[in-house]
mmCIF file of N, CA and C in Angstrom:
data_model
loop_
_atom_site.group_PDB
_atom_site.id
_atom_site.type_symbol
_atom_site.label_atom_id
_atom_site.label_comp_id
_atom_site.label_asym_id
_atom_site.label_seq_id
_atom_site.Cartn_x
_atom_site.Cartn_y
_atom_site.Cartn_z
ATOM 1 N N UNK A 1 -37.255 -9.533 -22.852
ATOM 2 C CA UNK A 1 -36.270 -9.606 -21.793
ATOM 3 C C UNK A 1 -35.024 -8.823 -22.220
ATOM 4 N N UNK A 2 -34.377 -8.058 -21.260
ATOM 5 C CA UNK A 2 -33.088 -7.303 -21.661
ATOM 6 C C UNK A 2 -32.436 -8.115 -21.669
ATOM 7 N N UNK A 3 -31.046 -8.044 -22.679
ATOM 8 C CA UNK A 3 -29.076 -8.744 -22.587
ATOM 9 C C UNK A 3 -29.366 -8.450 -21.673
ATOM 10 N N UNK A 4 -28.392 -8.912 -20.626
ATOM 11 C CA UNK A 4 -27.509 -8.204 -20.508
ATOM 12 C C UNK A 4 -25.998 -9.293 -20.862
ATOM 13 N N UNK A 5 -24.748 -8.047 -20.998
ATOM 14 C CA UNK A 5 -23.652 -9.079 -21.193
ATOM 15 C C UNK A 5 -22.567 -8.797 -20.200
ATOM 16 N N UNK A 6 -21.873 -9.636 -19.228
ATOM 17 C CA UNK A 6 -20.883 -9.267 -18.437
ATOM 18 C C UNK A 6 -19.711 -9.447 -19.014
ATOM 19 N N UNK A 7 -18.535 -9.048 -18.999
ATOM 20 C CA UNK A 7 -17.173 -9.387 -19.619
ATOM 21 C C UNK A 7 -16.304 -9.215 -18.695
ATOM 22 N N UNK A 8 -15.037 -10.056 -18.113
ATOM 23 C CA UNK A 8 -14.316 -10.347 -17.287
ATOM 24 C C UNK A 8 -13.281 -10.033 -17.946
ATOM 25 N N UNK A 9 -12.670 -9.342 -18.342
ATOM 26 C CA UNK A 9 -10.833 -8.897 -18.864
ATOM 27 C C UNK A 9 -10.263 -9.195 -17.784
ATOM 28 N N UNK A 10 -9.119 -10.331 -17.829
ATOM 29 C CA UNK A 10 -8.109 -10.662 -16.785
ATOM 30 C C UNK A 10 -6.639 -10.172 -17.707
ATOM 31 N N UNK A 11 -6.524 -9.943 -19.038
ATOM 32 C CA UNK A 11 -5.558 -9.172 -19.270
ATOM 33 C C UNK A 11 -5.420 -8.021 -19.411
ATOM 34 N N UNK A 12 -3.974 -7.233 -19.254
ATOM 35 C CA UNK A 12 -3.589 -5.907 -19.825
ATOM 36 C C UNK A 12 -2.719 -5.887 -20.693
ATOM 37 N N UNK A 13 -1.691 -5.405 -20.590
ATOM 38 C CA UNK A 13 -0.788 -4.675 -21.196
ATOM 39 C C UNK A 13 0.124 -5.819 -21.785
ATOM 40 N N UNK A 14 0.180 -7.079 -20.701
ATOM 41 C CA UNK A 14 0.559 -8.587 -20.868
ATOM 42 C C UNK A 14 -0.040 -9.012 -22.173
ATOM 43 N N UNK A 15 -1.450 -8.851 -22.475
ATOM 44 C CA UNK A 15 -1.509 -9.958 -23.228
ATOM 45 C C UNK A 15 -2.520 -8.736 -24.170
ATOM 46 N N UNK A 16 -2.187 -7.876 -24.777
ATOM 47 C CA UNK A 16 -2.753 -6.800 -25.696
ATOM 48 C C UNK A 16 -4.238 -7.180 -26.129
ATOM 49 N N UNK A 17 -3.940 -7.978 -26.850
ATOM 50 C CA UNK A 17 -4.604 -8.511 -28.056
ATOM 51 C C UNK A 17 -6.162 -8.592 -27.438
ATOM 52 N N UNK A 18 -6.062 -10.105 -26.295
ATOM 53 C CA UNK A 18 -7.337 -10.011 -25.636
ATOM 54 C C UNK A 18 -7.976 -9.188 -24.648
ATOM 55 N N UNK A 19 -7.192 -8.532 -24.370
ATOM 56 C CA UNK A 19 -7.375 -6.740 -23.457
ATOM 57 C C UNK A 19 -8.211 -6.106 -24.273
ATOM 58 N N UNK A 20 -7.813 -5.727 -25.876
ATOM 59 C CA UNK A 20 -8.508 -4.976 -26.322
ATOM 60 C C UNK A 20 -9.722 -5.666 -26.972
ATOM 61 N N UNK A 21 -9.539 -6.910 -27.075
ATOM 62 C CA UNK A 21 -11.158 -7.724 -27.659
ATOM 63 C C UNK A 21 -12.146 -7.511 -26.506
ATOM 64 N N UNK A 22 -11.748 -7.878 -25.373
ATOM 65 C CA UNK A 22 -12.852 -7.844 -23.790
ATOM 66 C C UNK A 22 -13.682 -6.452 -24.613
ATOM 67 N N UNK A 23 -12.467 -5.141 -24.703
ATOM 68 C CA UNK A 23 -13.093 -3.837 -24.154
ATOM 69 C C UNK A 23 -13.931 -3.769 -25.836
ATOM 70 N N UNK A 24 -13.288 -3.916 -26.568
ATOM 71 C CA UNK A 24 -14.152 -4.171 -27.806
ATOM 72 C C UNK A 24 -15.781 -4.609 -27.889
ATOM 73 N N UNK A 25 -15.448 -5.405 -27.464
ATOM 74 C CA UNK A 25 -17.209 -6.158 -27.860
ATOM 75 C C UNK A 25 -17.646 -5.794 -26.854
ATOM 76 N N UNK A 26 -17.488 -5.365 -25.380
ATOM 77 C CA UNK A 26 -18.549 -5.042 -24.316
ATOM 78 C C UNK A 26 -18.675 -3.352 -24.734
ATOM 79 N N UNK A 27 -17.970 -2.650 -25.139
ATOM 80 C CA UNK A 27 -18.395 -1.545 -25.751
ATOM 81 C C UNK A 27 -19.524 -1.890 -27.604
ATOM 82 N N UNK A 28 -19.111 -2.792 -27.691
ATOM 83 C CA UNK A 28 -19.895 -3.213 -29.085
ATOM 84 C C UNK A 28 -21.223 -3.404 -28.651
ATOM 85 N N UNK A 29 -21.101 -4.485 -27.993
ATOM 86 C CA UNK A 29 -22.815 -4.811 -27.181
ATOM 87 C C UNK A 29 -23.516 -3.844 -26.399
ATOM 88 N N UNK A 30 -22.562 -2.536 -25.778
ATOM 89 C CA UNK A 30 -23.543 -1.206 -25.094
ATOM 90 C C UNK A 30 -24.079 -0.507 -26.355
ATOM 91 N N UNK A 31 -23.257 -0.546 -27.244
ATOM 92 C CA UNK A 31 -23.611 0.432 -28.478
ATOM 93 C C UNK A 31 -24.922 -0.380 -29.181
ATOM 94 N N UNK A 32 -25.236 -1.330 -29.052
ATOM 95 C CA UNK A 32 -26.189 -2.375 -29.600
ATOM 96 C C UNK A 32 -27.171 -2.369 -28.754
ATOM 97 N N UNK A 33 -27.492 -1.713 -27.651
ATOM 98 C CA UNK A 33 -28.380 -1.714 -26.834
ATOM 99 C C UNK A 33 -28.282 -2.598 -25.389
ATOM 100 N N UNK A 34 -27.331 -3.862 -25.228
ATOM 101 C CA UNK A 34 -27.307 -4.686 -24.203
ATOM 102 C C UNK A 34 -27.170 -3.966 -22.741
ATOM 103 N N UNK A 35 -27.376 -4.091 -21.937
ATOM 104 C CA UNK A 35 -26.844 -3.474 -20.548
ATOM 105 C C UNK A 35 -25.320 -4.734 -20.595
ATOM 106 N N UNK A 36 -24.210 -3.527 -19.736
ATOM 107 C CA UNK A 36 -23.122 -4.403 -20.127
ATOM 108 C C UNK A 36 -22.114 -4.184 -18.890
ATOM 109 N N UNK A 37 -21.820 -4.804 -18.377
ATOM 110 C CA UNK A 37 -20.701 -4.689 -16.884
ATOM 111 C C UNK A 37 -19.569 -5.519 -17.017
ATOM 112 N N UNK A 38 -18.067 -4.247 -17.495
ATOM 113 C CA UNK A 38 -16.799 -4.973 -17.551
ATOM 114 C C UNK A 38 -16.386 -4.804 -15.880
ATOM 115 N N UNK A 39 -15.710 -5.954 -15.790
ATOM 116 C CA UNK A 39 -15.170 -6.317 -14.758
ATOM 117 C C UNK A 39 -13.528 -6.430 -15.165
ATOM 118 N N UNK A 40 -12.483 -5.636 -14.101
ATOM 119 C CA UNK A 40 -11.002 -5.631 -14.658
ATOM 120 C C UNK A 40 -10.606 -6.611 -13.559
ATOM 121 N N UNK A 41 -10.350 -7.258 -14.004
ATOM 122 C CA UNK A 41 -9.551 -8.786 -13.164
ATOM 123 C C UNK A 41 -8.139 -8.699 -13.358
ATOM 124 N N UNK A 42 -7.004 -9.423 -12.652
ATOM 125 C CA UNK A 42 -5.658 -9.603 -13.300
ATOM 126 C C UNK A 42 -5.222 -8.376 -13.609
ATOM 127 N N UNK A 43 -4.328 -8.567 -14.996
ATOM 128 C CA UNK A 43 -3.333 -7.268 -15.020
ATOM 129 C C UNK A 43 -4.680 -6.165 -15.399
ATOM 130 N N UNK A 44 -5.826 -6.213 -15.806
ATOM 131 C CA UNK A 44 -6.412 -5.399 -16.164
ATOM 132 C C UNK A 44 -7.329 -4.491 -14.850
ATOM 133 N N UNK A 45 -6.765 -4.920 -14.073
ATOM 134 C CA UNK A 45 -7.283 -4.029 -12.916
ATOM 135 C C UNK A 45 -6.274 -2.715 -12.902
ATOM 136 N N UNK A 46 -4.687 -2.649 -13.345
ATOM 137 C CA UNK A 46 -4.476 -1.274 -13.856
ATOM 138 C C UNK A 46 -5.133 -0.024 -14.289
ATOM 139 N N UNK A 47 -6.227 -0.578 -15.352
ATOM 140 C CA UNK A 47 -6.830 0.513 -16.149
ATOM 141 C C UNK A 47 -8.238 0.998 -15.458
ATOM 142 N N UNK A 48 -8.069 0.635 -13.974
ATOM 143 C CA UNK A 48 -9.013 1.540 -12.989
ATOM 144 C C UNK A 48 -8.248 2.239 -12.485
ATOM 145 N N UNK A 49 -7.130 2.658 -12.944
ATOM 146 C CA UNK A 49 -6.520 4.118 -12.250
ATOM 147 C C UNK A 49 -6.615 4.585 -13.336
ATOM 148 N N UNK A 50 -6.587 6.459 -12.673
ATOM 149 C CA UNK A 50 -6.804 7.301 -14.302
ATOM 150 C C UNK A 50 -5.210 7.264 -15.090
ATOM 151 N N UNK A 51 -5.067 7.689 -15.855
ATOM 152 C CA UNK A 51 -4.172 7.792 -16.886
ATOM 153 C C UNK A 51 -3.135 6.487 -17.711
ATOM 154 N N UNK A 52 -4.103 5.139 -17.001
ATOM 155 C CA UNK A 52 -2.778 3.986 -17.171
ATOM 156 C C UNK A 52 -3.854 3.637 -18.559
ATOM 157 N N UNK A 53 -5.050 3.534 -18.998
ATOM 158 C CA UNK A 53 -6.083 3.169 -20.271
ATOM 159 C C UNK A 53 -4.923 4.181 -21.302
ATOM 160 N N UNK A 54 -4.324 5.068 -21.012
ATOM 161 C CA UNK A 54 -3.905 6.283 -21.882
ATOM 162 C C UNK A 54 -2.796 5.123 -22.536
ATOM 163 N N UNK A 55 -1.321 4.886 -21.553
ATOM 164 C CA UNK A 55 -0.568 4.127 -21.591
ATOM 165 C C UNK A 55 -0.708 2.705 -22.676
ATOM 166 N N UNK A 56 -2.077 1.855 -22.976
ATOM 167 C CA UNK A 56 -2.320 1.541 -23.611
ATOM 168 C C UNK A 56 -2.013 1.238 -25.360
ATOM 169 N N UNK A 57 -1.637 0.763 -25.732
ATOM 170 C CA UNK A 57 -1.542 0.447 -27.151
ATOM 171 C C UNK A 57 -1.108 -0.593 -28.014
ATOM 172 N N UNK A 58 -2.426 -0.311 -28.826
ATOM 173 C CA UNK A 58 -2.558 -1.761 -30.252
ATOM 174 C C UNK A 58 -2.100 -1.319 -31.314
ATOM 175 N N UNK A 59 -1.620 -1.397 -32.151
ATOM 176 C CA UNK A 59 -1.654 -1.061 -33.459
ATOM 177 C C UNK A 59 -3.098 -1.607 -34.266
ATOM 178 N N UNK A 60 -4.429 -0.783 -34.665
ATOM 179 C CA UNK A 60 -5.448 -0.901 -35.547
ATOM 180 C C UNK A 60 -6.687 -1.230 -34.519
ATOM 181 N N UNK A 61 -6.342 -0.841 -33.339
ATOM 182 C CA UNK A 61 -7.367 -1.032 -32.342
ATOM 183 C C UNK A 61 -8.172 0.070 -31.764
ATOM 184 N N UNK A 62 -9.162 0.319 -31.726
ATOM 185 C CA UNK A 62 -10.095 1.210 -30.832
ATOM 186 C C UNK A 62 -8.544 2.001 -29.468
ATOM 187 N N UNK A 63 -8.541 3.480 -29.175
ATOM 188 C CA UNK A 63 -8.161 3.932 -28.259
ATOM 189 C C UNK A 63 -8.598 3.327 -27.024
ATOM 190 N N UNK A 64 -8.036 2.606 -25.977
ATOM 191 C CA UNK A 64 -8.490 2.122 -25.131
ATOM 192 C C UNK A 64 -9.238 3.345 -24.100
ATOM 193 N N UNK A 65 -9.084 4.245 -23.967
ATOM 194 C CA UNK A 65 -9.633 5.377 -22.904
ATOM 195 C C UNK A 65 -10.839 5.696 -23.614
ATOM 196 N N UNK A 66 -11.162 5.830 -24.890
ATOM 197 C CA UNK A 66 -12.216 5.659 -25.488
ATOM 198 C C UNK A 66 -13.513 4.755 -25.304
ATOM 199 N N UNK A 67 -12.772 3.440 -25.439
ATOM 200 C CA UNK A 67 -13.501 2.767 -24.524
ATOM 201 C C UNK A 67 -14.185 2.287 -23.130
ATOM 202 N N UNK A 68 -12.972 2.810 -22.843
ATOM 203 C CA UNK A 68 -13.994 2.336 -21.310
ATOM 204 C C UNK A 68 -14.231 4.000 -20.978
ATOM 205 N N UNK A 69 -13.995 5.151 -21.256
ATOM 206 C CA UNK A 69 -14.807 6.112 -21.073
ATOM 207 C C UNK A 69 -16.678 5.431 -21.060
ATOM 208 N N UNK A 70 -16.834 5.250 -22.774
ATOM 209 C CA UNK A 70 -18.041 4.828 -23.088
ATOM 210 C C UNK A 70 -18.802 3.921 -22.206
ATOM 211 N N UNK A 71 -17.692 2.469 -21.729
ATOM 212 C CA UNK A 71 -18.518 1.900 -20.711
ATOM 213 C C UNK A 71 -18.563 2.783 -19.022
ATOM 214 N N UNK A 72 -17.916 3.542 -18.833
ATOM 215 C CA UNK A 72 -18.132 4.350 -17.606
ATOM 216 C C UNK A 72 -19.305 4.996 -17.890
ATOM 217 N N UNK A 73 -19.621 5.701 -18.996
ATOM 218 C CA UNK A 73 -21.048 6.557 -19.218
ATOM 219 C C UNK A 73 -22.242 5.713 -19.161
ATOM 220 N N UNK A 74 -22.125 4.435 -20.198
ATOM 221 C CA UNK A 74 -23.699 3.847 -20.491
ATOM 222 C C UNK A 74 -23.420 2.194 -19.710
ATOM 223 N N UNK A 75 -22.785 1.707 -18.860
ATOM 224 C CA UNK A 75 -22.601 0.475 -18.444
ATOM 225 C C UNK A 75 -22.194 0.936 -17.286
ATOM 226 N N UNK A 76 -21.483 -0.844 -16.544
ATOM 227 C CA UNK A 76 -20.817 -0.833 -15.084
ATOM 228 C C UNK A 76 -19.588 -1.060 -15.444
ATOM 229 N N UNK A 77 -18.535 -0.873 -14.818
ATOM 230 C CA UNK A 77 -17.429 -0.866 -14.656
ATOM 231 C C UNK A 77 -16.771 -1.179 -13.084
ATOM 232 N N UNK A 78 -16.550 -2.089 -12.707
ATOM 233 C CA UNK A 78 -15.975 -2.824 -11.819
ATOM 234 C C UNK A 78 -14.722 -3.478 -11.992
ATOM 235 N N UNK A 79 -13.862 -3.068 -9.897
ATOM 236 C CA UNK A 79 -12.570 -3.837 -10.034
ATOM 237 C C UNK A 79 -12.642 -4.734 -9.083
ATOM 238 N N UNK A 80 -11.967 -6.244 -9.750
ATOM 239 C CA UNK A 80 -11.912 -7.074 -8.520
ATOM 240 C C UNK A 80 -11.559 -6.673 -7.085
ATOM 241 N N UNK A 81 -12.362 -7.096 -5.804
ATOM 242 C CA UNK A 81 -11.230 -6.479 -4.760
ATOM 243 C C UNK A 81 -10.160 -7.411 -4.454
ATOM 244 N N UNK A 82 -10.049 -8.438 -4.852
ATOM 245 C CA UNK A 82 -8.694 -9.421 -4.844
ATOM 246 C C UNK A 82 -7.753 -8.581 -5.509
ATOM 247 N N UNK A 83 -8.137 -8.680 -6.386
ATOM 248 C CA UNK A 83 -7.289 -7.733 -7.641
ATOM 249 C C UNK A 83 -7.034 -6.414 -7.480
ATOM 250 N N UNK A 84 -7.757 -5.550 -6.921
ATOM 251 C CA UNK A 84 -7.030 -4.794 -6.462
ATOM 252 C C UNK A 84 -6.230 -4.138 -5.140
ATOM 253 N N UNK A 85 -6.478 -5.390 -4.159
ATOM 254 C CA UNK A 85 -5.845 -5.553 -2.773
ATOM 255 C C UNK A 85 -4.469 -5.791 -3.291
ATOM 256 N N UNK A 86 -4.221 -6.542 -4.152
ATOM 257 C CA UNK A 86 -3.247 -7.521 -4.731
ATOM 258 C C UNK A 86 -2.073 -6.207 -5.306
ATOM 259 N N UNK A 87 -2.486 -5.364 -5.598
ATOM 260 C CA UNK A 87 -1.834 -4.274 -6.416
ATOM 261 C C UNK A 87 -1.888 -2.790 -5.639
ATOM 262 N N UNK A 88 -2.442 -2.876 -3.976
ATOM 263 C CA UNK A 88 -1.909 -1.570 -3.466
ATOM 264 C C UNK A 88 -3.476 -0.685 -3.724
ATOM 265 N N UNK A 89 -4.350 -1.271 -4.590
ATOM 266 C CA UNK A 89 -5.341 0.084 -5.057
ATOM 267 C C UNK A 89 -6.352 0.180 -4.273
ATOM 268 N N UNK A 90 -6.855 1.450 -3.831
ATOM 269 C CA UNK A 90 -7.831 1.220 -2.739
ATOM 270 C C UNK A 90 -9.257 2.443 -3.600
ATOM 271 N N UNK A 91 -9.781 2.490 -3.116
ATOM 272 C CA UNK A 91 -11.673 3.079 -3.197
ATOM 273 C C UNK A 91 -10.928 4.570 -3.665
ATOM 274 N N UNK A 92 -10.151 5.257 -2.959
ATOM 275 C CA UNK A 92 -9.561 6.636 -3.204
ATOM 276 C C UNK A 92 -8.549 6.658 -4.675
ATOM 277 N N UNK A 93 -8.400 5.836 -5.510
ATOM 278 C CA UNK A 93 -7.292 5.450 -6.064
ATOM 279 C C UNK A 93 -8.084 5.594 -7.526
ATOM 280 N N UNK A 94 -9.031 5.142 -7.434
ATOM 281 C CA UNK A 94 -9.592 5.009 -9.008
ATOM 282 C C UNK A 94 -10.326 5.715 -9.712
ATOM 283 N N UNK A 95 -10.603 5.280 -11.108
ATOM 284 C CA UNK A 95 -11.283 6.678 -12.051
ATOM 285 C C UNK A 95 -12.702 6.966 -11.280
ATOM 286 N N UNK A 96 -13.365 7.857 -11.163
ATOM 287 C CA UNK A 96 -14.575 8.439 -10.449
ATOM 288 C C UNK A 96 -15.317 7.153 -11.573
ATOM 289 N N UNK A 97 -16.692 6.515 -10.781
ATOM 290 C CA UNK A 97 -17.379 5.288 -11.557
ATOM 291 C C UNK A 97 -16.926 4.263 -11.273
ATOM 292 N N UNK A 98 -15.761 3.654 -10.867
ATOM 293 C CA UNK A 98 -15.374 2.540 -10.975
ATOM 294 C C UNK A 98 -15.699 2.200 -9.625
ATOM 295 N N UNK A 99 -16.540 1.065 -9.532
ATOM 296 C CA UNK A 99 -16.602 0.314 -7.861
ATOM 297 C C UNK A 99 -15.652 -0.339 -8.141
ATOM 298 N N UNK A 100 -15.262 -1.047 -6.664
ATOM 299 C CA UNK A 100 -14.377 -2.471 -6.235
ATOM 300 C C UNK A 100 -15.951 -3.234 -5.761
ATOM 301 N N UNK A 101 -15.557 -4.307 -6.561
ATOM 302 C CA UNK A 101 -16.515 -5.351 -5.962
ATOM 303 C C UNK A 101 -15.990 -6.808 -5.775
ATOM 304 N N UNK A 102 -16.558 -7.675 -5.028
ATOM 305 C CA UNK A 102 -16.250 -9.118 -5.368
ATOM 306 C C UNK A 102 -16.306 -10.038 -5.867
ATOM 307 N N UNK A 103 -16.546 -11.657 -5.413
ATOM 308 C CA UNK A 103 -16.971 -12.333 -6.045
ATOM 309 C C UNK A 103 -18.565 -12.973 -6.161
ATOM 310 N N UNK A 104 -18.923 -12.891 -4.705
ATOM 311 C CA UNK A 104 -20.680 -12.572 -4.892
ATOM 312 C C UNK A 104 -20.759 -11.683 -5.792
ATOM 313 N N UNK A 105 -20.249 -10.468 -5.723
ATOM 314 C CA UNK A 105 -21.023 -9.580 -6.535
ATOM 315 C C UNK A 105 -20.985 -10.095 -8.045
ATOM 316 N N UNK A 106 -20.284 -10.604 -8.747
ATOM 317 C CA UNK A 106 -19.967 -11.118 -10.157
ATOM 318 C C UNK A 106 -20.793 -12.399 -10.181
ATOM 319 N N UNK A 107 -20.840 -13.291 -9.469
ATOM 320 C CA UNK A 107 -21.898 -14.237 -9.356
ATOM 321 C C UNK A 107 -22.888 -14.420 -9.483
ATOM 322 N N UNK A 108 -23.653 -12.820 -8.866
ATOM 323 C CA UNK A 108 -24.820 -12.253 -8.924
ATOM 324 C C UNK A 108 -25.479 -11.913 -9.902
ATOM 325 N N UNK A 109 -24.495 -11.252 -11.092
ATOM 326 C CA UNK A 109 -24.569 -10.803 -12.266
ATOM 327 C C UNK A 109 -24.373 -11.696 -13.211
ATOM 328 N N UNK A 110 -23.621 -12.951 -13.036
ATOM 329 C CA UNK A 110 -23.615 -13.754 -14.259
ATOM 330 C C UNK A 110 -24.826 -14.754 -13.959
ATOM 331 N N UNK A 111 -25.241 -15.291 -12.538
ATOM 332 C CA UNK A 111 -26.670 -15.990 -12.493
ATOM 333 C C UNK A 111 -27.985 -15.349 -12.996
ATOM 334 N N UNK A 112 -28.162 -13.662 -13.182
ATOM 335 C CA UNK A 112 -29.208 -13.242 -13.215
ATOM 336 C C UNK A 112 -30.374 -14.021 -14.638
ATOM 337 N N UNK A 113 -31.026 -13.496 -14.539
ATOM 338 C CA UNK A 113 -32.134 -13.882 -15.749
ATOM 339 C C UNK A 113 -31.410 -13.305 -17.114
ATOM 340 N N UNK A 114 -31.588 -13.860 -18.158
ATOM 341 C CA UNK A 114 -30.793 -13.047 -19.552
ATOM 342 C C UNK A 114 -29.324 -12.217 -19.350
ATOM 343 N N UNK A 115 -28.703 -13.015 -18.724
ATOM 344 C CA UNK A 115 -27.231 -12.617 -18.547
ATOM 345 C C UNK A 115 -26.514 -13.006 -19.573
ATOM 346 N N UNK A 116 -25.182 -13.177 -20.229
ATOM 347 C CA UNK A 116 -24.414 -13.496 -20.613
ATOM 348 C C UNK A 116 -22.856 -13.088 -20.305
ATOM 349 N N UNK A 117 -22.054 -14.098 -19.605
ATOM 350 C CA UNK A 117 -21.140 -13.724 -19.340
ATOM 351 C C UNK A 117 -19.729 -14.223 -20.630
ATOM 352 N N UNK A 118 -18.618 -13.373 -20.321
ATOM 353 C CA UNK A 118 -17.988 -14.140 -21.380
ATOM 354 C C UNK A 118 -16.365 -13.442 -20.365
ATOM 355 N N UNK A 119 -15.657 -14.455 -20.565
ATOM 356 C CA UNK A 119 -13.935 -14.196 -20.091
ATOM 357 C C UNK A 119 -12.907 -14.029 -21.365
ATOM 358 N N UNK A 120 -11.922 -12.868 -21.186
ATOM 359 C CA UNK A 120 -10.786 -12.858 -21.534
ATOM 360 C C UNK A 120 -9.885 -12.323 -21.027
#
Protein backbone atom coordinates (compact mmCIF):
# COMPACT_ATOMS: atom_id res chain seq x y z
CA UNK A 1 0.00 0.00 0.00
CA UNK A 2 1.36 3.61 -0.75
CA UNK A 3 1.93 6.63 2.34
CA UNK A 4 0.56 8.80 1.64
CA UNK A 5 1.18 11.90 4.11
CA UNK A 6 -0.99 15.15 4.19
CA UNK A 7 0.41 18.20 6.18
CA UNK A 8 -1.76 21.20 7.11
CA UNK A 9 0.71 24.36 7.88
CA UNK A 10 -1.63 26.94 9.52
CA UNK A 11 1.54 29.01 10.28
CA UNK A 12 3.82 31.59 8.55
CA UNK A 13 5.93 34.13 9.15
CA UNK A 14 3.91 34.35 12.77
CA UNK A 15 5.06 31.41 14.09
CA UNK A 16 8.58 30.47 12.01
CA UNK A 17 9.59 27.63 13.70
CA UNK A 18 6.46 25.37 12.91
CA UNK A 19 6.14 26.87 9.29
CA UNK A 20 9.35 25.53 8.57
CA UNK A 21 8.88 21.95 10.39
CA UNK A 22 5.27 21.44 8.26
CA UNK A 23 7.49 22.25 4.99
CA UNK A 24 10.38 20.17 6.37
CA UNK A 25 9.12 16.78 6.88
CA UNK A 26 6.42 16.85 3.99
CA UNK A 27 9.37 17.59 1.73
CA UNK A 28 11.29 14.81 3.92
CA UNK A 29 8.53 12.21 3.35
CA UNK A 30 8.38 13.14 -0.77
CA UNK A 31 12.10 12.60 -0.77
CA UNK A 32 11.42 9.13 1.04
CA UNK A 33 9.09 8.07 -1.47
CA UNK A 34 5.49 8.95 0.32
CA UNK A 35 2.96 10.73 -2.01
CA UNK A 36 2.57 14.00 0.00
CA UNK A 37 -0.11 17.05 -0.17
CA UNK A 38 0.78 20.36 1.82
CA UNK A 39 -2.11 22.26 2.40
CA UNK A 40 -1.38 26.30 3.38
CA UNK A 41 -4.04 27.16 5.93
CA UNK A 42 -3.87 30.46 8.14
CA UNK A 43 -0.98 32.78 7.80
CA UNK A 44 0.56 30.16 5.55
CA UNK A 45 -1.70 30.65 2.75
CA UNK A 46 0.77 33.75 1.92
CA UNK A 47 3.35 31.46 0.48
CA UNK A 48 0.86 30.62 -2.49
CA UNK A 49 1.74 33.85 -3.99
CA UNK A 50 5.03 33.91 -5.89
CA UNK A 51 7.81 35.75 -4.24
CA UNK A 52 6.38 35.87 -0.44
CA UNK A 53 8.30 31.75 0.26
CA UNK A 54 11.45 34.18 -0.84
CA UNK A 55 10.54 36.71 2.10
CA UNK A 56 10.85 33.81 4.41
CA UNK A 57 13.48 33.23 7.06
CA UNK A 58 14.99 30.81 9.78
CA UNK A 59 18.22 30.94 10.86
CA UNK A 60 19.68 26.93 10.14
CA UNK A 61 16.61 26.02 8.21
CA UNK A 62 16.07 24.57 4.69
CA UNK A 63 15.37 27.83 2.11
CA UNK A 64 11.74 27.89 2.20
CA UNK A 65 11.25 28.38 -1.84
CA UNK A 66 13.33 25.37 -2.00
CA UNK A 67 10.95 23.64 -0.48
CA UNK A 68 7.89 23.96 -1.63
CA UNK A 69 9.42 24.35 -5.17
CA UNK A 70 10.18 20.46 -4.51
CA UNK A 71 6.65 19.85 -3.24
CA UNK A 72 5.18 21.76 -6.39
CA UNK A 73 7.31 19.26 -8.67
CA UNK A 74 6.80 15.71 -6.91
CA UNK A 75 3.52 16.33 -4.54
CA UNK A 76 0.18 18.53 -4.15
CA UNK A 77 0.18 21.75 -3.01
CA UNK A 78 -3.06 23.32 -2.00
CA UNK A 79 -4.71 26.66 -0.60
CA UNK A 80 -7.51 26.77 1.71
CA UNK A 81 -10.41 28.61 -0.07
CA UNK A 82 -11.47 30.08 3.37
CA UNK A 83 -8.07 31.07 3.65
CA UNK A 84 -7.64 32.47 0.83
CA UNK A 85 -11.08 34.37 0.40
CA UNK A 86 -10.03 35.65 3.82
CA UNK A 87 -6.84 37.40 2.35
CA UNK A 88 -8.10 38.91 -1.13
CA UNK A 89 -6.31 35.79 -3.15
CA UNK A 90 -8.06 34.47 -5.99
CA UNK A 91 -7.21 31.34 -8.80
CA UNK A 92 -5.25 34.28 -10.94
CA UNK A 93 -3.07 35.24 -7.92
CA UNK A 94 -0.99 32.18 -7.22
CA UNK A 95 2.26 30.25 -8.00
CA UNK A 96 1.34 28.18 -11.37
CA UNK A 97 0.46 24.40 -9.37
CA UNK A 98 -1.14 25.63 -6.57
CA UNK A 99 -5.06 24.74 -6.47
CA UNK A 100 -7.56 26.44 -3.98
CA UNK A 101 -9.43 23.74 -2.52
CA UNK A 102 -11.73 23.08 0.46
CA UNK A 103 -12.78 21.33 3.13
CA UNK A 104 -14.32 18.17 1.45
CA UNK A 105 -11.49 18.25 -0.49
CA UNK A 106 -8.97 17.77 2.67
CA UNK A 107 -11.39 15.34 4.20
CA UNK A 108 -11.14 13.34 1.26
CA UNK A 109 -7.51 13.05 1.53
CA UNK A 110 -7.09 12.54 5.16
CA UNK A 111 -10.06 9.59 5.12
CA UNK A 112 -8.39 7.84 2.18
CA UNK A 113 -6.84 4.27 2.64
CA UNK A 114 -2.98 4.68 4.01
CA UNK A 115 -3.24 8.35 4.60
CA UNK A 116 -1.54 10.11 7.25
CA UNK A 117 -2.38 13.41 8.16
CA UNK A 118 -0.45 15.61 10.54
CA UNK A 119 -1.13 19.68 11.59
CA UNK A 120 1.13 22.54 12.27
Amino acid sequence: MERTLVVKVTAGSDAPERCSQAFTVATTALAAGASVSLWLTGESAWFALPGRAAEFELPHAAPLPDLLDALLAGGTVTLCTQCAARRGIGPDDVIPGVRIAGAPTFVEEIMADGAQALVY
